[in-house]
Amino acid sequence: MADFKFDIVEHLGVISENPKGWTKELNLVSWNGARPKFDLRDWAPNHEKMGKGITLSNEEFEALKDLMSKL
């Protein structure tokens, strides 16, 4: 797998934490120097490892917010 870089530009919040200390977080993340996107995934303490997650553009995030407001 190719190397990649990430930078958590802004930590928006923790949604949950499991007994091992991993947290499910919403952050603004820049992947490989690109424009930051909304990112929801599990992170190990100190962000040294990450789990699978989803990354959303501003438009996708707004669409998700609209859908959730209708629930």
mmCIF file of C-alpha atoms in Angstrom:
data_model
loop_
_atom_site.group_PDB
_atom_site.id
_atom_site.type_symbol
_atom_site.label_atom_id
_atom_site.label_comp_id
_atom_site.label_asym_id
_atom_site.label_seq_id
_atom_site.Cartn_x
_atom_site.Cartn_y
_atom_site.Cartn_z
ATOM 1 C CA MET A 1 0.000 0.000 0.000
ATOM 2 C CA ALA A 2 1.291 3.457 -0.890
ATOM 3 C CA ASP A 3 2.314 5.870 1.838
ATOM 4 C CA PHE A 4 -0.057 8.699 2.591
ATOM 5 C CA LYS A 5 -0.001 11.746 4.813
ATOM 6 C CA PHE A 6 -2.775 13.209 6.891
ATOM 7 C CA ASP A 7 -3.157 16.315 8.984
ATOM 8 C CA ILE A 8 -6.034 16.794 11.413
ATOM 9 C CA VAL A 9 -6.713 20.450 10.654
ATOM 10 C CA GLU A 10 -9.562 20.795 13.154
ATOM 11 C CA HIS A 11 -10.880 18.404 15.791
ATOM 12 C CA LEU A 12 -14.666 18.820 15.776
ATOM 13 C CA GLY A 13 -15.647 16.298 18.431
ATOM 14 C CA VAL A 14 -15.710 12.799 19.901
ATOM 15 C CA ILE A 15 -18.826 10.714 19.296
ATOM 16 C CA SER A 16 -17.883 7.711 21.441
ATOM 17 C CA GLU A 17 -15.001 5.901 23.138
ATOM 18 C CA ASN A 18 -14.487 2.152 23.453
ATOM 19 C CA PRO A 19 -12.957 0.350 26.462
ATOM 20 C CA LYS A 20 -9.519 0.231 24.764
ATOM 21 C CA GLY A 21 -9.437 4.034 24.490
ATOM 22 C CA TRP A 22 -10.142 4.303 20.761
ATOM 23 C CA THR A 23 -12.460 7.201 19.924
ATOM 24 C CA LYS A 24 -14.893 7.727 17.059
ATOM 25 C CA GLU A 25 -14.254 11.322 15.994
ATOM 26 C CA LEU A 26 -15.463 13.919 13.543
ATOM 27 C CA ASN A 27 -12.538 15.973 12.253
ATOM 28 C CA LEU A 28 -11.497 18.130 9.338
ATOM 29 C CA VAL A 29 -8.613 16.207 7.773
ATOM 30 C CA SER A 30 -6.261 17.064 4.939
ATOM 31 C CA TRP A 31 -5.182 13.901 3.102
ATOM 32 C CA ASN A 32 -1.878 14.140 1.182
ATOM 33 C CA GLY A 33 -1.941 17.940 1.369
ATOM 34 C CA ALA A 34 -5.361 18.267 -0.288
ATOM 35 C CA ARG A 35 -8.156 20.573 0.854
ATOM 36 C CA PRO A 36 -9.507 19.426 4.254
ATOM 37 C CA LYS A 37 -12.645 17.275 4.270
ATOM 38 C CA PHE A 38 -14.998 16.111 6.989
ATOM 39 C CA ASP A 39 -13.796 12.764 8.287
ATOM 40 C CA LEU A 40 -15.558 10.314 10.605
ATOM 41 C CA ARG A 41 -13.515 7.344 11.854
ATOM 42 C CA ASP A 42 -12.044 5.523 14.842
ATOM 43 C CA TRP A 43 -8.706 6.742 16.189
ATOM 44 C CA ALA A 44 -6.285 5.132 18.615
ATOM 45 C CA PRO A 45 -5.129 7.250 21.547
ATOM 46 C CA ASN A 46 -2.712 9.982 20.365
ATOM 47 C CA HIS A 47 -3.898 9.393 16.757
ATOM 48 C CA GLU A 48 -1.047 6.969 16.028
ATOM 49 C CA LYS A 49 -3.422 4.503 14.315
ATOM 50 C CA MET A 50 -6.794 4.814 12.605
ATOM 51 C CA GLY A 51 -9.670 2.561 11.642
ATOM 52 C CA LYS A 52 -11.817 2.606 8.551
ATOM 53 C CA GLY A 53 -14.012 5.618 8.138
ATOM 54 C CA ILE A 54 -15.735 7.948 5.719
ATOM 55 C CA THR A 55 -14.587 11.234 4.255
ATOM 56 C CA LEU A 56 -17.094 13.786 2.992
ATOM 57 C CA SER A 57 -16.745 16.951 0.931
ATOM 58 C CA ASN A 58 -18.471 20.109 2.189
ATOM 59 C CA GLU A 59 -21.383 19.433 -0.177
ATOM 60 C CA GLU A 60 -21.735 15.808 0.968
ATOM 61 C CA PHE A 61 -21.586 16.871 4.620
ATOM 62 C CA GLU A 62 -24.331 19.464 4.061
ATOM 63 C CA ALA A 63 -26.481 16.825 2.329
ATOM 64 C CA LEU A 64 -25.947 14.456 5.278
ATOM 65 C CA LYS A 65 -26.930 17.203 7.746
ATOM 66 C CA ASP A 66 -30.102 17.853 5.721
ATOM 67 C CA LEU A 67 -31.006 14.161 5.718
ATOM 68 C CA MET A 68 -30.380 13.816 9.460
ATOM 69 C CA SER A 69 -32.492 16.864 10.279
ATOM 70 C CA LYS A 70 -35.471 15.089 8.683
ATOM 71 C CA LEU A 71 -35.212 12.033 10.950
#
